[in-house]
PDB file of C-alpha atoms in Angstrom:
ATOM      1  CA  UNK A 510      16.360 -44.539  10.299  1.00 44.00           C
ATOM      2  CA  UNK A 511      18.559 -43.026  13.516  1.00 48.00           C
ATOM      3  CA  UNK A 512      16.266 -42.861  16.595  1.00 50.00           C
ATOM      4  CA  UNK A 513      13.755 -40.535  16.999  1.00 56.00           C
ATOM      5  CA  UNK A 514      14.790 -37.116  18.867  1.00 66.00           C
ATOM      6  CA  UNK A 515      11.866 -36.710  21.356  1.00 80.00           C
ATOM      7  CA  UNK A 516      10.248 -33.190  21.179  1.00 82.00           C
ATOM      8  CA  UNK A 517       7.088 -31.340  22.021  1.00 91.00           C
ATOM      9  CA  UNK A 518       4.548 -31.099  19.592  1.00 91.00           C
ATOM     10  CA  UNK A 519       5.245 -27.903  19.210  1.00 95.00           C
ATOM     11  CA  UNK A 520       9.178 -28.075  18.520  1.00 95.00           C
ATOM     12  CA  UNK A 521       8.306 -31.282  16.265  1.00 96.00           C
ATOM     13  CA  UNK A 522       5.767 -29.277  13.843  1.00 96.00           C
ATOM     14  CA  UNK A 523       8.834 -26.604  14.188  1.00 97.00           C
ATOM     15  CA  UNK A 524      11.257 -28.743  12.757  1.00 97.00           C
ATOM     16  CA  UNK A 525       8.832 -30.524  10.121  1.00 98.00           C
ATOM     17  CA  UNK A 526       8.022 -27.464   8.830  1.00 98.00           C
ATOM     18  CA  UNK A 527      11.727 -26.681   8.396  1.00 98.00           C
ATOM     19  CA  UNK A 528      12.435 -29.837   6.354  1.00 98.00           C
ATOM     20  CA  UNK A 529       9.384 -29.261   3.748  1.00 98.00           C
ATOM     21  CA  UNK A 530      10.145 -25.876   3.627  1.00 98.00           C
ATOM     22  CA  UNK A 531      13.856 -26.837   2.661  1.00 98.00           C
ATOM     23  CA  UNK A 532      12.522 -29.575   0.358  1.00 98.00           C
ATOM     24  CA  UNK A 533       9.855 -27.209  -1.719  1.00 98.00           C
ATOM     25  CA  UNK A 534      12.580 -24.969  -2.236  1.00 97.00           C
ATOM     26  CA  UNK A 535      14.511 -27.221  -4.144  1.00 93.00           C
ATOM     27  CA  UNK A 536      12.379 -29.532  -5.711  1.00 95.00           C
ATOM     28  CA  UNK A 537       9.431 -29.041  -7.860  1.00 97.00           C
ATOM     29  CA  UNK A 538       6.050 -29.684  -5.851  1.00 98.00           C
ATOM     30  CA  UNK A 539       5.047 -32.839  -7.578  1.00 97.00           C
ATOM     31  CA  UNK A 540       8.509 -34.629  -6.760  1.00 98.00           C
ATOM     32  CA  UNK A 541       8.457 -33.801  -3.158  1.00 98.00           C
ATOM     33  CA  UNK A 542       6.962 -36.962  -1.497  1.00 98.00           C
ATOM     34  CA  UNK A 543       5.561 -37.239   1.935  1.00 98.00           C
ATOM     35  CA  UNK A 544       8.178 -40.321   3.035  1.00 97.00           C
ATOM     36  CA  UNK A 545      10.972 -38.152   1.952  1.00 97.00           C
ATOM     37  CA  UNK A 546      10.011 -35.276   4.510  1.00 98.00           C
ATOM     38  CA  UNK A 547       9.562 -38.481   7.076  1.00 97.00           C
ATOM     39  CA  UNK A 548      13.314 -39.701   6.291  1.00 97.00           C
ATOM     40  CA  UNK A 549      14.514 -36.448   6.513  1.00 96.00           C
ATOM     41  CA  UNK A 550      13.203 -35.189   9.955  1.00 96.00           C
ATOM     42  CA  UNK A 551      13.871 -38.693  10.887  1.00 95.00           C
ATOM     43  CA  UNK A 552      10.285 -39.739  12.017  1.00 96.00           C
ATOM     44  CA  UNK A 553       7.926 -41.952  11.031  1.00 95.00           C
ATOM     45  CA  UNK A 554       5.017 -41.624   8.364  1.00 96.00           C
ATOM     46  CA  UNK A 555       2.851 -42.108  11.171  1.00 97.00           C
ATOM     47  CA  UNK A 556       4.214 -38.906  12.832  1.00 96.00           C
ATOM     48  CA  UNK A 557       4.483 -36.905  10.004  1.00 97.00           C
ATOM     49  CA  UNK A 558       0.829 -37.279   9.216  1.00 98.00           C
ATOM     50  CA  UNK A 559      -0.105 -37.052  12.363  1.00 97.00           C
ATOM     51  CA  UNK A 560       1.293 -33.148  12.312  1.00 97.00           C
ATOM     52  CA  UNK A 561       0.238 -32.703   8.546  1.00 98.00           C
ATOM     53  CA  UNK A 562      -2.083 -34.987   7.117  1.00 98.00           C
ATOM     54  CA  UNK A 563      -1.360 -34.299   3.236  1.00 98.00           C
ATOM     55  CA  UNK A 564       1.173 -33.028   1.598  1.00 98.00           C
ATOM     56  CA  UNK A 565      -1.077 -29.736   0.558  1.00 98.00           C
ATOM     57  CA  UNK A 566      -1.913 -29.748   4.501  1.00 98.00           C
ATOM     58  CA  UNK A 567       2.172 -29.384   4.474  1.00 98.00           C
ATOM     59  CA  UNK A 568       2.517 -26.871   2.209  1.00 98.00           C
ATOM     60  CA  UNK A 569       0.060 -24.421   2.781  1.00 98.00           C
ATOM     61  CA  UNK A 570       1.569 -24.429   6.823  1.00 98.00           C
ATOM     62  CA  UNK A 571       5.021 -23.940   4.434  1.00 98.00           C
ATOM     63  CA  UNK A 572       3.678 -20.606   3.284  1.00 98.00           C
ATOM     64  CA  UNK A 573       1.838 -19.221   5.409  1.00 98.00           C
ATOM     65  CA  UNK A 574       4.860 -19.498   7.608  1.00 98.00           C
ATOM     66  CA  UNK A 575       6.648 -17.703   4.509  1.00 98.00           C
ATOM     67  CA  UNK A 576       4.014 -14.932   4.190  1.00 98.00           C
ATOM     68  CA  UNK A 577       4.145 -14.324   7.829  1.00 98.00           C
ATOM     69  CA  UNK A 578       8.167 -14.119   8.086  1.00 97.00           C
ATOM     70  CA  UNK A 579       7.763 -11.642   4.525  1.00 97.00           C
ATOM     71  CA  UNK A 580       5.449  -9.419   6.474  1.00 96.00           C
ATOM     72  CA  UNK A 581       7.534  -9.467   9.702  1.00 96.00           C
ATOM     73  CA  UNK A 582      10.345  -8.853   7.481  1.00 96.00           C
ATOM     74  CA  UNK A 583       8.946  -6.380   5.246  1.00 95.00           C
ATOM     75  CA  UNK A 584       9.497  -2.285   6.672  1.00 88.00           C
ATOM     76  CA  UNK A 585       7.465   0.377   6.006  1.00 83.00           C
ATOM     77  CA  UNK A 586       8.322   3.624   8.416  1.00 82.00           C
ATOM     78  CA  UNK A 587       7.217   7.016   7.323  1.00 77.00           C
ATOM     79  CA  UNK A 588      10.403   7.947   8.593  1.00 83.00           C
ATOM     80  CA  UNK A 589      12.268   6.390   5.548  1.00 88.00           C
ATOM     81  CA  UNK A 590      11.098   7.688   1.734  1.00 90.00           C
ATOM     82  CA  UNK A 591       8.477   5.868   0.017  1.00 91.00           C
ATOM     83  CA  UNK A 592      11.713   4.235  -2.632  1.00 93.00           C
ATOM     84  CA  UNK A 593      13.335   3.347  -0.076  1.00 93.00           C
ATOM     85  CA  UNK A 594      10.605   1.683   1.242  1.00 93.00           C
ATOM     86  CA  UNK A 595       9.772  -0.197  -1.952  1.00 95.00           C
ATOM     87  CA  UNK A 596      12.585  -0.996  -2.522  1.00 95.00           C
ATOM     88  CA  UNK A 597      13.244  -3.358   1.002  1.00 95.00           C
ATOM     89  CA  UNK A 598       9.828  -4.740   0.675  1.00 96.00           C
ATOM     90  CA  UNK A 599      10.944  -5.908  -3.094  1.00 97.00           C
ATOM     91  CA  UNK A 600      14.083  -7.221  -1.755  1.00 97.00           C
ATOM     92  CA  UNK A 601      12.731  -8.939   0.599  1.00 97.00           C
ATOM     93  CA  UNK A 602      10.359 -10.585  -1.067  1.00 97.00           C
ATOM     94  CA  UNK A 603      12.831 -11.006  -4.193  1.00 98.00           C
ATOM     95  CA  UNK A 604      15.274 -13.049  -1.885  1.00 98.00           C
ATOM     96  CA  UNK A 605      12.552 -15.395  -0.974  1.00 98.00           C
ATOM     97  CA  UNK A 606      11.576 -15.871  -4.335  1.00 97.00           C
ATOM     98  CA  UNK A 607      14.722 -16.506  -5.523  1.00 97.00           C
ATOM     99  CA  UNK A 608      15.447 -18.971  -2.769  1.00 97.00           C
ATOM    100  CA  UNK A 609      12.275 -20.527  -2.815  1.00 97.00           C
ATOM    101  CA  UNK A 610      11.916 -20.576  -6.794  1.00 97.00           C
ATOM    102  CA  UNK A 611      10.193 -23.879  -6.400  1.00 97.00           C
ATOM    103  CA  UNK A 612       7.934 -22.866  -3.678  1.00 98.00           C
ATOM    104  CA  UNK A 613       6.624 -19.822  -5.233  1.00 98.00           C
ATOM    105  CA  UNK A 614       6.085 -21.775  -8.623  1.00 97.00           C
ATOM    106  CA  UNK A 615       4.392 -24.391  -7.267  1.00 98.00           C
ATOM    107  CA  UNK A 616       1.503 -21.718  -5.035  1.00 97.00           C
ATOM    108  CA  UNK A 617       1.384 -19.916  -7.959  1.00 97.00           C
ATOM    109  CA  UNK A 618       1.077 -22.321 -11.056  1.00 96.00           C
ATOM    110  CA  UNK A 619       0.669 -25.820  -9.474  1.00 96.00           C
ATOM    111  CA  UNK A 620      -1.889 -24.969  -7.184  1.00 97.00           C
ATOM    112  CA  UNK A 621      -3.135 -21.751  -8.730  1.00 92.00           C
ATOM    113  CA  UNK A 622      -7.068 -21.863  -7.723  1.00 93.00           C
ATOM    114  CA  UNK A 623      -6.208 -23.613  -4.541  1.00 97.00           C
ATOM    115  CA  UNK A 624      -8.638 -21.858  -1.750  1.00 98.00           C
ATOM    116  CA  UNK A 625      -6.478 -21.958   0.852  1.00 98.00           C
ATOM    117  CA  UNK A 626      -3.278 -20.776  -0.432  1.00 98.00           C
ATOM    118  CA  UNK A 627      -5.271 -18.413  -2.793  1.00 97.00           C
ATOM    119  CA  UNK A 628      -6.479 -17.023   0.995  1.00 98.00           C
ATOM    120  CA  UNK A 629      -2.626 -16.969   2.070  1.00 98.00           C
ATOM    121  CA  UNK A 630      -1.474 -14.853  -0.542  1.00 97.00           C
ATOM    122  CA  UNK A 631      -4.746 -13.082  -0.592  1.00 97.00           C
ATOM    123  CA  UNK A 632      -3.887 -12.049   3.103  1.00 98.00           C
ATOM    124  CA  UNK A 633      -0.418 -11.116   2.875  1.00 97.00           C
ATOM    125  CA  UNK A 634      -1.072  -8.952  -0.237  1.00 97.00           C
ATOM    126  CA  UNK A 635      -4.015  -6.576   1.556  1.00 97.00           C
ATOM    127  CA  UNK A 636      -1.877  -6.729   5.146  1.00 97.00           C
ATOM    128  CA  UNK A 637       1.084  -5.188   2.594  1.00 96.00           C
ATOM    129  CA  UNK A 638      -1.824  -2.385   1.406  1.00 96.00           C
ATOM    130  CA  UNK A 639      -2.726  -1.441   4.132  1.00 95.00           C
ATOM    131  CA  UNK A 640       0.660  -0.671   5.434  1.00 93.00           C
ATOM    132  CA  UNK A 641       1.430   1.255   2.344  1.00 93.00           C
ATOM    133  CA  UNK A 642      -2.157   2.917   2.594  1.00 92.00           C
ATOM    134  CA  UNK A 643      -0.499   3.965   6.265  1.00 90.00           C
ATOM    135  CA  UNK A 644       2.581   5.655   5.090  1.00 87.00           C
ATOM    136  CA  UNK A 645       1.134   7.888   1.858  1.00 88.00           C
ATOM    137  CA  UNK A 646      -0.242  11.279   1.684  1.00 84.00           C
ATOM    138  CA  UNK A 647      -4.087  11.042   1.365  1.00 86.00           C
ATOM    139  CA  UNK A 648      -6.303  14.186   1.210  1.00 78.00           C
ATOM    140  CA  UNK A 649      -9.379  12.614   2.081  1.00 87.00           C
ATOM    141  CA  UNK A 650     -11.853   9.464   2.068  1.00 89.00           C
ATOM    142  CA  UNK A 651     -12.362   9.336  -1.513  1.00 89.00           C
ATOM    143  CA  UNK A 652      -8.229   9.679  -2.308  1.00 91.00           C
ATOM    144  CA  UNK A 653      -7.793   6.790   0.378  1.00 93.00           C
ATOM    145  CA  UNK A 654     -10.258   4.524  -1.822  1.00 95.00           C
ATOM    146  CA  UNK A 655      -8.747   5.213  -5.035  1.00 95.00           C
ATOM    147  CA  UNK A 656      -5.304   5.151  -3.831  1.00 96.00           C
ATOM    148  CA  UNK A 657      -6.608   1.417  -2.230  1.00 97.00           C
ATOM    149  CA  UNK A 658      -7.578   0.464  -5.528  1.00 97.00           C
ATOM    150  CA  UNK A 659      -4.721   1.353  -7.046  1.00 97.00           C
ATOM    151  CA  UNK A 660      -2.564  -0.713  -4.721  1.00 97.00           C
ATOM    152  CA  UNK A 661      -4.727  -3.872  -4.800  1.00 97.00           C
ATOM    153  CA  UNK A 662      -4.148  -3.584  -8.608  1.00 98.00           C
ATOM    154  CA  UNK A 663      -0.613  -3.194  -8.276  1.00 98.00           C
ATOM    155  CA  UNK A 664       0.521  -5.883  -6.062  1.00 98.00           C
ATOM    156  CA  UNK A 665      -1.530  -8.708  -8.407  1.00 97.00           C
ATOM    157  CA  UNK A 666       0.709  -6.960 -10.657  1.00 98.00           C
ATOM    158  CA  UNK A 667       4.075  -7.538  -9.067  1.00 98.00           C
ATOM    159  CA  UNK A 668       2.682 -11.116  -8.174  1.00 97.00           C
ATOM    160  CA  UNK A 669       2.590 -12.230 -11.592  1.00 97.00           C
ATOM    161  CA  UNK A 670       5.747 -10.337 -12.828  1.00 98.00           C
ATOM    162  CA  UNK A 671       7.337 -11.888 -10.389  1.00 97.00           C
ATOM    163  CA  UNK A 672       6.049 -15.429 -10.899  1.00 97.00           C
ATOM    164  CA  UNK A 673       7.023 -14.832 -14.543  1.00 97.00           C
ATOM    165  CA  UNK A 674      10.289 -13.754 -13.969  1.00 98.00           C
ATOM    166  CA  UNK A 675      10.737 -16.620 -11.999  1.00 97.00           C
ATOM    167  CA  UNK A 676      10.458 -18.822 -14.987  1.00 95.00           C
ATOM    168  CA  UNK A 677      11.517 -17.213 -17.363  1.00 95.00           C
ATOM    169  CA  UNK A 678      14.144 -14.484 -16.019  1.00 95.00           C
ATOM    170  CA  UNK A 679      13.881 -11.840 -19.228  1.00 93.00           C
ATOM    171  CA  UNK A 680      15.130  -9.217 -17.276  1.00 97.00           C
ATOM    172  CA  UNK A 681      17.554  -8.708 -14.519  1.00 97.00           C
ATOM    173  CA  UNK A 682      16.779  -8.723 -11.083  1.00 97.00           C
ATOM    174  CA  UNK A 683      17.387  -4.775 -10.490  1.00 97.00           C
ATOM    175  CA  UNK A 684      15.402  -4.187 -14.209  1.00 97.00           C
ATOM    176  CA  UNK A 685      12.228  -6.319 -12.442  1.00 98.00           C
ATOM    177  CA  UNK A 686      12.211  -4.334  -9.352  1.00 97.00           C
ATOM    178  CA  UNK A 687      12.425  -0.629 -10.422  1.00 97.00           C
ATOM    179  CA  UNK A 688       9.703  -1.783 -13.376  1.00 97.00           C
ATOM    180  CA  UNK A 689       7.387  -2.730 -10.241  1.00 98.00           C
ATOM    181  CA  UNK A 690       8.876   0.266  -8.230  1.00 97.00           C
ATOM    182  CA  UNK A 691       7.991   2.638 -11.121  1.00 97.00           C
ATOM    183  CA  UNK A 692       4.861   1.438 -12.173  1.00 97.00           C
ATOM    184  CA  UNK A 693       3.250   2.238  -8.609  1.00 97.00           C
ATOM    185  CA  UNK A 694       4.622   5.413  -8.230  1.00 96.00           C
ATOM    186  CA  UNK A 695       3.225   6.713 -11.720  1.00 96.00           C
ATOM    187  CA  UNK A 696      -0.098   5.077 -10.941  1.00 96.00           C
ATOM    188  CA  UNK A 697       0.052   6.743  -7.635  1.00 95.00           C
ATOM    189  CA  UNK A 698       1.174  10.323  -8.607  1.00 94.00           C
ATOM    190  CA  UNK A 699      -1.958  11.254  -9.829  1.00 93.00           C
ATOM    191  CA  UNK A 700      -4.144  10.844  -6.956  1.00 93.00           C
ATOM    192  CA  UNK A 701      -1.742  11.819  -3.773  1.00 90.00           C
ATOM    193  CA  UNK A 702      -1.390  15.793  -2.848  1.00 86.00           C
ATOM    194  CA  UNK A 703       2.341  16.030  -3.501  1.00 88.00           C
ATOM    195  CA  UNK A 704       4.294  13.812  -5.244  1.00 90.00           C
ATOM    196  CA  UNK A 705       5.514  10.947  -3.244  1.00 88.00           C
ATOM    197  CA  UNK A 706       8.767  10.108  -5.405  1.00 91.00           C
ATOM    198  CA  UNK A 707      10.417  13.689  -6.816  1.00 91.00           C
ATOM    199  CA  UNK A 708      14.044  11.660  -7.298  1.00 89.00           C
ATOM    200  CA  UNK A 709      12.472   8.949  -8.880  1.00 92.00           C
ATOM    201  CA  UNK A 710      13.366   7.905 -11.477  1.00 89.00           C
ATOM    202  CA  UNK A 711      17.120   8.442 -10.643  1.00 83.00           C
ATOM    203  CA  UNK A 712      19.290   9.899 -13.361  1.00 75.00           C
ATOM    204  CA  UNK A 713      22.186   8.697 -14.405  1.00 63.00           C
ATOM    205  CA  UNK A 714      25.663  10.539 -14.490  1.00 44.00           C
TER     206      UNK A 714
END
């Protein structure tokens, strides 16, 4: 092993957090092993569990990190149209699925049920309604609960397309986004005061 960079705790859980990131990306959860991520970031076991004392304690800090970077990432600004809106939250979030594939399989088959990354993706989904609950046109109280429930609905829904598609891929990646894209906007259309998505869906020719 090459000697040990010195850092602060801080930079060290930094740079830890890189390497498992990089290493449940690419390998499936079960193969990752906790004196791999040690080798890698060039510390001892010792060290590593010292920062993360399992490998869940690992990966859960791996995604919420994720979730966090998707929400900082993720755009929603009345200023744009609600597509185009929708459409750079699912690209964002497609990108990390598709880089992560193992990742995202792994949270959401491996350790479906898990509490705590059941709360990580719990929070990420509501912080994502209630930004989209921000930028739609609600008459009242009553529309802004339906409309919630709606949304709640929907993004389960995109998280297990998504999960599927990951696995299976039986559509393209532009067919799996405008199915999510569409299906919110007809569930929403109903229960806003205008129509939040006249263009959509675009015509060809």
């Amino acid at each position: 092993m090459p000697p040990r960079q010195r850092l602060s705790p801080a930079d060290r859980r930094a740079q830890l957090l890189g390497v498992g990131a990089r290493l449940f990306a690419t390998r499936p959860y079960d193969e990752v092993l906790m004196e791999e991520v040690a080798v890698a970031a060039g510390v001892s076991r010792a060290l590593l569990y010292r920062h993360f004392p399992s490998k869940h304690a690992l990966f859960a800090a791996v995604y919420q990190q994720a979730a966090d970077q998707l929400l900082t990432e993720t755009r929603l600004d009345p200023a744009d149209s609600l597509v185009d809106q929708l459409i750079q939250g699912m690209e964002v979030h497609l990108d990390y699925f598709v880089a992560n594939r193992h990742a995202v399989l792994a949270a959401n088959r491996v350790l479906a049920g898990d509490p705590v990354i059941h709360t990580i993706m719990a929070n990420e989904l509501d912080a994502l309604r209630t930004r989209l609950l921000a930028v739609l046109p609600l008459a009242d109280e009553g529309a802004r609960e339906a409309v919630s429930g709606v949304l709640r609905s929907w993004l389960f829904f995109v998280q297990v397309l998504c999960v599927d598609w990951l696995a299976h891929e039986t559509c393209t990646r532009a067919q799996l986004r405008d199915v999510c894209i569409g299906a919110v906007l007809g569930a929403l259309r109903p229960l806003l005061t205008e129509d939040p998505a006249p263009d959509w869906p675009p015509q060809d020719g």
